[in-house]
Short mmCIF file of C-alpha atoms and ligand atoms in Angstrom, two decimals:
data_model
loop_
_atom_site.label_atom_id
_atom_site.label_comp_id
_atom_site.label_asym_id
_atom_site.label_seq_id
_atom_site.Cartn_x
_atom_site.Cartn_y
_atom_site.Cartn_z
CA MET J 1 0.22 -0.02 0.00
CA ALA J 2 1.42 3.62 -0.47
CA PHE J 3 2.13 6.43 1.96
CA ARG J 4 3.51 9.35 1.55
CA ALA J 5 6.81 10.59 3.70
CA LEU J 6 9.43 13.27 3.32
CA VAL J 7 12.57 11.57 2.45
CA VAL J 8 15.83 13.18 1.76
CA GLU J 9 18.38 12.14 -0.49
CA LYS J 10 21.61 12.80 -1.08
CA ASP J 11 23.13 14.05 -4.79
CA ASP J 12 25.93 13.08 -6.45
CA GLU J 13 27.86 16.32 -4.81
CA GLY J 14 27.10 15.67 -1.75
CA LYS J 15 24.15 17.79 -1.47
CA THR J 16 20.60 16.47 0.68
CA HIS J 17 17.67 17.53 -0.89
CA GLY J 18 13.94 16.94 1.42
CA SER J 19 10.99 16.08 -0.87
CA VAL J 20 7.39 14.76 0.46
CA GLN J 21 7.22 11.12 -2.30
CA THR J 22 5.00 8.74 -2.24
CA LEU J 23 6.12 4.96 -1.07
CA ASP J 24 5.15 1.51 -1.26
CA GLU J 25 5.01 -0.63 1.87
CA ALA J 26 7.02 -2.82 0.36
CA GLN J 27 10.06 0.11 1.12
CA LEU J 28 9.68 -0.01 4.61
CA PRO J 29 12.88 -1.26 6.94
CA PRO J 30 12.35 -4.98 8.81
CA GLY J 31 10.74 -4.40 12.05
CA ASP J 32 8.20 -6.24 13.79
CA VAL J 33 5.27 -3.81 14.28
CA THR J 34 4.20 -1.22 11.35
CA VAL J 35 2.63 1.61 13.01
CA ALA J 36 0.15 3.75 11.37
CA VAL J 37 1.98 7.45 12.19
CA GLU J 38 -0.47 10.24 12.99
CA TYR J 39 1.71 13.23 14.27
CA SER J 40 5.70 13.49 14.49
CA THR J 41 7.61 16.90 15.74
CA VAL J 42 11.27 18.64 14.98
CA ASN J 43 13.75 18.33 17.33
CA TYR J 44 17.06 19.91 16.58
CA LYS J 45 18.41 16.20 16.02
CA ASP J 46 16.12 16.62 12.67
CA GLY J 47 17.36 19.91 12.01
CA LEU J 48 20.41 18.13 12.02
CA CYS J 49 18.51 14.93 9.53
CA LEU J 50 16.71 17.14 7.50
CA GLY J 51 20.01 18.72 5.96
CA PRO J 52 24.07 17.74 5.86
CA GLY J 53 24.89 18.99 9.52
CA GLY J 54 25.51 15.96 11.92
CA GLY J 55 26.92 13.12 10.36
CA LEU J 56 23.79 10.96 12.44
CA VAL J 57 22.39 9.51 8.89
CA ARG J 58 24.34 6.30 7.44
CA SER J 59 22.50 5.65 4.23
CA TYR J 60 20.22 7.44 1.68
CA PRO J 61 17.29 7.89 0.51
CA HIS J 62 16.44 8.85 4.20
CA VAL J 63 13.00 9.26 6.04
CA PRO J 64 13.68 11.75 9.23
CA GLY J 65 12.23 12.16 11.90
CA ILE J 66 13.37 10.53 15.32
CA ASP J 67 10.08 10.16 17.58
CA PHE J 68 6.49 9.80 16.64
CA ALA J 69 2.86 8.54 17.92
CA GLY J 70 0.79 6.68 16.24
CA VAL J 71 -1.95 3.60 15.68
CA VAL J 72 -0.48 -0.07 15.47
CA GLU J 73 -1.69 -1.52 12.04
CA ALA J 74 0.13 -5.06 12.35
CA SER J 75 2.52 -6.59 14.81
CA ASP J 76 3.87 -10.28 14.78
CA ASP J 77 5.18 -9.12 19.34
CA PRO J 78 2.19 -10.11 21.36
CA ARG J 79 3.01 -7.34 23.36
CA TYR J 80 1.19 -5.48 21.08
CA LYS J 81 -1.62 -6.12 18.10
CA ALA J 82 -3.58 -3.39 16.11
CA GLY J 83 -5.33 -0.63 17.42
CA ASP J 84 -3.08 0.26 20.15
CA LYS J 85 -1.95 3.75 20.54
CA VAL J 86 2.07 4.13 20.52
CA VAL J 87 4.82 6.72 21.21
CA LEU J 88 8.49 5.97 20.01
CA THR J 89 11.71 8.00 20.91
CA GLY J 90 15.07 6.66 20.72
CA TRP J 91 17.44 4.76 19.71
CA ARG J 92 18.78 6.17 17.19
CA VAL J 93 15.10 5.96 14.37
CA GLY J 94 14.81 8.98 12.19
CA GLU J 95 18.77 8.63 12.22
CA VAL J 96 20.16 5.08 11.83
CA HIS J 97 16.69 3.64 10.91
CA TRP J 98 14.03 5.17 9.00
CA GLY J 99 11.64 7.81 11.10
CA GLY J 100 8.45 9.17 11.71
CA TYR J 101 8.19 11.97 8.89
CA ALA J 102 6.00 9.35 6.86
CA GLU J 103 2.65 7.93 7.47
CA LYS J 104 3.69 4.58 8.44
CA ALA J 105 6.76 3.38 10.16
CA ARG J 106 8.76 -0.75 10.74
CA LEU J 107 10.59 -1.09 13.48
CA LYS J 108 11.36 -3.37 16.30
CA ALA J 109 8.61 -3.93 19.03
CA ASP J 110 11.15 -3.15 21.94
CA TRP J 111 11.83 0.50 20.87
CA LEU J 112 7.84 1.14 21.51
CA VAL J 113 5.90 2.64 24.94
CA PRO J 114 2.09 2.52 25.36
CA LEU J 115 0.63 5.66 25.13
CA PRO J 116 -0.93 6.68 28.84
CA ASP J 117 -4.31 6.89 29.44
CA GLY J 118 -5.36 10.69 29.16
CA LEU J 119 -2.71 11.21 26.87
CA SER J 120 -3.42 11.13 22.79
CA THR J 121 -1.18 10.89 19.96
CA ARG J 122 -1.00 14.51 19.27
CA ALA J 123 -0.16 15.76 23.11
CA ALA J 124 2.50 12.97 22.87
CA MET J 125 4.16 14.82 20.32
CA ALA J 126 3.84 18.65 21.45
CA VAL J 127 5.06 16.65 23.97
CA GLY J 128 8.21 14.83 21.96
CA THR J 129 11.48 14.35 22.29
CA ALA J 130 12.44 17.56 24.31
CA GLY J 131 9.89 17.24 26.50
CA PHE J 132 10.71 13.89 27.00
CA THR J 133 13.93 15.05 28.08
CA ALA J 134 12.87 17.49 29.66
CA MET J 135 10.88 14.98 32.84
CA LEU J 136 14.02 12.74 32.75
CA ALA J 137 16.65 15.78 33.97
CA LEU J 138 13.78 16.31 36.51
CA MET J 139 13.22 13.15 37.12
CA ALA J 140 16.87 13.15 37.74
CA LEU J 141 17.06 16.21 39.50
CA GLU J 142 14.23 15.34 42.45
CA ASP J 143 16.44 12.03 42.35
CA HIS J 144 19.00 13.81 43.54
CA GLY J 145 17.39 15.63 46.36
CA LEU J 146 15.03 18.39 44.62
CA LYS J 147 11.89 19.48 46.13
CA PRO J 148 9.87 22.65 45.60
CA GLY J 149 10.59 25.44 48.43
CA ALA J 150 14.06 24.40 47.62
CA GLY J 151 14.89 28.26 46.22
CA GLU J 152 15.35 29.12 42.12
CA VAL J 153 15.78 26.19 39.99
CA LEU J 154 17.00 27.83 36.50
CA VAL J 155 16.05 26.50 33.20
CA THR J 156 18.26 27.77 30.44
CA GLY J 157 17.55 27.53 26.33
CA ALA J 158 13.85 28.49 27.84
CA ALA J 159 12.16 29.03 25.14
CA GLY J 160 13.16 26.30 22.99
CA GLY J 161 11.50 22.98 23.38
CA VAL J 162 13.12 21.58 25.85
CA GLY J 163 14.14 24.57 28.26
CA SER J 164 9.35 25.02 27.64
CA VAL J 165 8.73 21.60 29.11
CA ALA J 166 10.74 21.51 31.31
CA THR J 167 9.52 25.13 32.70
CA ALA J 168 5.80 24.41 32.61
CA ILE J 169 6.26 21.36 34.52
CA LEU J 170 8.75 22.68 36.91
CA ALA J 171 6.60 25.50 37.73
CA GLN J 172 3.41 22.64 37.69
CA LEU J 173 5.09 20.57 40.70
CA GLY J 174 5.16 23.84 42.56
CA HIS J 175 9.17 25.36 41.99
CA GLU J 176 10.17 29.42 41.29
CA VAL J 177 11.29 28.45 38.13
CA ALA J 178 13.77 31.47 36.18
CA ALA J 179 13.67 30.78 32.60
CA VAL J 180 16.95 31.86 30.79
CA THR J 181 16.21 33.04 27.15
CA GLY J 182 17.91 35.01 24.30
CA ARG J 183 14.59 36.20 23.07
CA PRO J 184 13.66 38.58 25.21
CA GLU J 185 9.92 38.94 23.13
CA GLN J 186 9.42 35.64 24.26
CA GLU J 187 9.13 36.91 27.89
CA ASP J 188 5.09 36.26 28.03
CA TYR J 189 5.47 33.31 26.35
CA LEU J 190 7.59 32.01 28.97
CA LYS J 191 5.43 33.56 31.86
CA GLY J 192 2.98 31.74 30.72
CA LEU J 193 4.17 28.47 31.26
CA GLY J 194 4.75 29.97 34.92
CA ALA J 195 8.19 30.98 34.66
CA ALA J 196 8.28 33.21 38.01
CA ARG J 197 11.39 35.92 36.01
CA ILE J 198 12.80 35.91 33.23
CA VAL J 199 17.02 35.68 33.06
CA PRO J 200 18.38 37.56 29.86
CA ARG J 201 20.73 34.96 27.86
CA ALA J 202 23.75 38.15 28.08
CA ASP J 203 23.31 37.52 31.90
CA LEU J 204 25.04 34.20 31.56
CA ALA J 205 27.31 34.39 28.56
CA GLU J 206 30.18 35.23 29.84
CA THR J 207 33.10 32.61 29.89
CA VAL J 208 33.98 31.61 34.08
CA LYS J 209 36.21 34.63 35.75
CA ARG J 210 35.75 33.45 38.83
CA PRO J 211 34.96 30.18 39.86
CA LEU J 212 32.61 30.37 42.79
CA GLU J 213 30.04 32.91 42.61
CA ALA J 214 26.82 33.45 44.43
CA GLU J 215 24.56 30.30 45.34
CA THR J 216 22.13 31.37 43.48
CA TRP J 217 20.16 27.92 41.68
CA ALA J 218 18.47 25.08 43.50
CA GLY J 219 18.51 23.45 40.37
CA CYS J 220 19.18 23.81 36.76
CA VAL J 221 17.74 22.06 33.64
CA ASP J 222 20.29 22.99 30.56
CA ALA J 223 19.76 22.64 26.82
CA VAL J 224 22.46 25.32 26.37
CA GLY J 225 25.39 24.06 27.57
CA GLY J 226 28.82 25.10 26.68
CA ALA J 227 30.03 28.43 28.71
CA MET J 228 26.74 28.79 30.22
CA LEU J 229 26.73 25.41 31.75
CA ALA J 230 30.47 26.41 33.18
CA ARG J 231 28.68 29.73 34.51
CA VAL J 232 26.22 28.18 35.95
CA LEU J 233 27.90 25.78 38.07
CA GLY J 234 29.86 28.12 39.81
CA GLN J 235 26.38 29.42 41.13
CA MET J 236 24.62 26.26 42.21
CA LYS J 237 23.33 26.24 46.02
CA TYR J 238 25.77 24.02 48.01
CA GLY J 239 24.70 19.93 47.21
CA ALA J 240 22.51 21.17 44.24
CA SER J 241 22.48 19.62 41.11
CA VAL J 242 22.76 20.31 37.04
CA ALA J 243 20.80 18.41 34.81
CA ALA J 244 22.61 18.25 31.81
CA VAL J 245 20.35 17.64 28.49
CA GLY J 246 21.95 19.78 25.76
CA LEU J 247 24.55 21.69 23.57
CA ALA J 248 22.65 24.20 21.85
CA GLY J 249 25.50 26.74 22.86
CA GLY J 250 28.86 24.24 22.44
CA ALA J 251 29.85 20.96 23.56
CA GLY J 252 32.80 22.67 25.50
CA LEU J 253 32.37 22.62 28.89
CA PRO J 254 35.12 25.36 30.18
CA ALA J 255 34.97 24.86 33.82
CA THR J 256 36.38 24.42 36.36
CA VAL J 257 35.80 21.10 39.10
CA ILE J 258 36.12 23.81 42.42
CA PRO J 259 32.28 23.69 41.96
CA PHE J 260 32.21 19.65 42.33
CA LEU J 261 34.55 19.95 44.97
CA LEU J 262 33.69 22.95 47.27
CA ARG J 263 30.08 22.83 47.03
CA GLY J 264 29.42 19.21 46.17
CA VAL J 265 27.43 20.36 42.98
CA ASN J 266 26.26 17.69 41.22
CA LEU J 267 26.62 17.68 37.02
CA LEU J 268 23.82 14.97 36.20
CA GLY J 269 24.41 13.69 32.30
CA ILE J 270 20.20 12.78 30.97
CA ASP J 271 20.33 10.61 27.61
CA SER J 272 17.40 9.56 25.99
CA VAL J 273 18.30 7.76 23.24
CA MET J 274 18.91 4.91 24.98
CA GLN J 275 16.93 5.00 28.16
CA PRO J 276 15.85 2.00 29.50
CA HIS J 277 12.20 0.43 29.09
CA ASP J 278 10.91 1.18 32.90
CA ASN J 279 12.27 4.35 33.48
CA ARG J 280 10.21 5.81 29.72
CA LEU J 281 7.76 4.34 31.30
CA ARG J 282 7.89 5.96 34.22
CA ALA J 283 8.85 9.16 32.88
CA TRP J 284 5.19 9.28 29.83
CA GLU J 285 3.14 8.41 33.11
CA ARG J 286 4.62 11.76 35.37
CA ILE J 287 4.65 13.40 31.90
CA ALA J 288 0.77 12.81 31.55
CA ARG J 289 0.37 13.45 35.65
CA ASP J 290 2.59 17.05 35.93
CA LEU J 291 2.11 17.94 31.92
CA PRO J 292 -0.78 20.87 32.10
CA MET J 293 -2.48 20.20 28.81
CA ASP J 294 -3.09 23.99 28.67
CA LYS J 295 0.22 24.95 28.77
CA LEU J 296 1.21 21.69 26.47
CA GLU J 297 -0.95 23.15 23.76
CA ALA J 298 0.05 26.91 24.37
CA MET J 299 3.33 25.56 23.08
CA ILE J 300 2.48 24.37 19.51
CA ALA J 301 3.03 25.56 16.18
CA PRO J 302 1.03 23.29 13.76
CA ALA J 303 2.96 22.03 10.64
CA THR J 304 2.51 19.20 7.57
CA LEU J 305 5.42 17.26 5.75
CA GLU J 306 5.77 19.80 3.57
CA ASP J 307 6.73 22.06 6.00
CA LEU J 308 9.95 20.14 7.24
CA PRO J 309 12.93 21.43 5.10
CA ARG J 310 11.81 24.91 6.57
CA LEU J 311 11.45 24.25 9.93
CA GLY J 312 14.59 22.09 9.88
CA ALA J 313 17.10 24.97 8.80
CA ALA J 314 15.09 27.29 11.53
CA ILE J 315 15.20 25.21 14.77
CA LEU J 316 19.46 24.90 14.20
CA LYS J 317 19.33 29.00 14.03
CA GLY J 318 17.50 29.01 17.39
CA GLU J 319 14.16 30.47 15.40
CA VAL J 320 11.45 27.83 16.66
CA ARG J 321 9.68 28.61 19.74
CA GLY J 322 8.42 26.25 22.23
CA ARG J 323 6.67 22.52 20.44
CA VAL J 324 6.53 22.31 16.51
CA VAL J 325 3.96 18.84 15.79
CA VAL J 326 3.36 18.08 12.63
CA ASP J 327 0.65 16.40 11.30
CA VAL J 328 2.06 13.86 8.60
CA ARG J 329 -1.39 12.44 7.48
P1 NDP Y 1 15.69 24.06 20.92
O1 NDP Y 1 15.86 24.40 19.70
O2 NDP Y 1 13.83 24.35 20.50
O3 NDP Y 1 16.13 25.06 21.80
C1 NDP Y 1 16.94 25.61 22.21
C2 NDP Y 1 17.07 26.86 22.86
O4 NDP Y 1 18.39 26.96 22.97
C3 NDP Y 1 16.46 27.62 21.93
O5 NDP Y 1 15.60 28.14 21.46
C4 NDP Y 1 17.65 29.26 22.56
O6 NDP Y 1 16.60 29.39 23.60
C5 NDP Y 1 18.67 28.61 22.93
N1 NDP Y 1 20.30 29.00 22.38
C6 NDP Y 1 20.34 28.20 20.91
N2 NDP Y 1 21.55 28.58 20.64
C7 NDP Y 1 21.63 29.51 21.70
C8 NDP Y 1 23.05 29.59 22.51
N3 NDP Y 1 24.30 29.99 21.11
N4 NDP Y 1 23.22 29.97 23.58
C9 NDP Y 1 22.38 29.99 24.29
N5 NDP Y 1 21.29 29.64 24.53
C10 NDP Y 1 21.08 28.58 22.67
O7 NDP Y 1 16.30 22.72 20.75
P2 NDP Y 1 15.19 21.65 21.85
O8 NDP Y 1 14.81 21.97 23.57
O9 NDP Y 1 14.85 20.17 20.71
O10 NDP Y 1 16.80 21.06 22.00
C11 NDP Y 1 17.63 21.59 23.27
C12 NDP Y 1 19.07 20.71 23.23
O11 NDP Y 1 18.92 19.72 24.12
C13 NDP Y 1 19.95 19.99 21.91
O12 NDP Y 1 20.73 20.51 22.04
C14 NDP Y 1 18.88 19.52 21.94
O13 NDP Y 1 20.55 18.61 21.00
C15 NDP Y 1 20.00 17.93 22.99
N6 NDP Y 1 18.65 17.04 23.36
C16 NDP Y 1 19.17 16.52 24.54
C17 NDP Y 1 18.53 15.17 24.55
C18 NDP Y 1 19.10 14.12 24.85
O14 NDP Y 1 18.56 12.49 24.80
N7 NDP Y 1 19.95 14.04 25.98
C19 NDP Y 1 17.24 14.85 23.33
C20 NDP Y 1 16.63 15.76 22.78
C21 NDP Y 1 17.03 17.40 23.44
P3 NDP Y 1 16.06 31.02 24.10
O15 NDP Y 1 15.80 31.48 23.33
O16 NDP Y 1 15.58 30.79 24.73
O17 NDP Y 1 17.63 31.22 24.05
#
């Protein structure tokens, strides 16, 4: 049966081009579950896979889309049957394997998570990998002792996908959120998600001059990395933790070890791609419970398969606000 997909091809000069094409089901890769995809989204990594960058895609033609939600169409695995609603993030789907920018996807049952009750396929992709990762970051901070009332929790890259969801969930749980943004025009949006105050990106942009500054933050969800993460480490309260999620501002870490040694600061690495299944279930259950749906709705920009090449370029330039939800049908 024919279905539509956003296919990225590479020409003889090594340039990549994305276009919406009609494919046949026989072209799908092997796998034990076939899913009728309803929604996907645009993450930073999708921006890389839609263009030439990143070296993430191994072979062309390629169908990107690192996450999707949809309905099982056929399954050879006893855990899933036709009609089940599922969500997929990670496992290098959309990079090494064909992904969610298509009306159909075929993959390993092990990679899927049943959609929790109360979460639609559209809401699941409004959350997407970015929001799922924001929840993993929050769970890691909680596991290291963060509680509401402990003080301000910093969210960097706040108007982006990870940052928007982190801001909304933290605020919903009673944390006081300080949102770092380089886009002052997003102040109303961020306050609407629950941020108590806005920290201009420029305030944290300079590289570390003093290894320790005033103890300010009770926790941090960091989507930016680089010089900003290094600065933030020196501003954490005694024993507080930073969940390192992203590198929108750079992969380097021009820091000193002093905050670890003198303030017992913890730097927690967050990976969503190879996350064990049990923790995935726990995170999706928490998302269904703790993320207010009206705030999620405020983050959504709708899109179609045709919009993806443009949106892929935009997210790499930090121009996408909140969460894009792609209706692939
Ligand atoms: P977005 O592009 O939606 O958000 C990133 C935000 O970072 C931007 O909106 C902007 O926020 C800020 N930003 C961008 N460039 C800079 C810069 N040069 N200096 C400081 N801030 C900057 O991406 P996502 O939220 O989807 O992803 C964020 C990061 O997390 C990415 O690096 C991504 O690769 C990573 N990630 C990691 C995962 C994991 O498993 N560890 C999973 C998902 C994402 P503002 O305009 O508000 O300043």
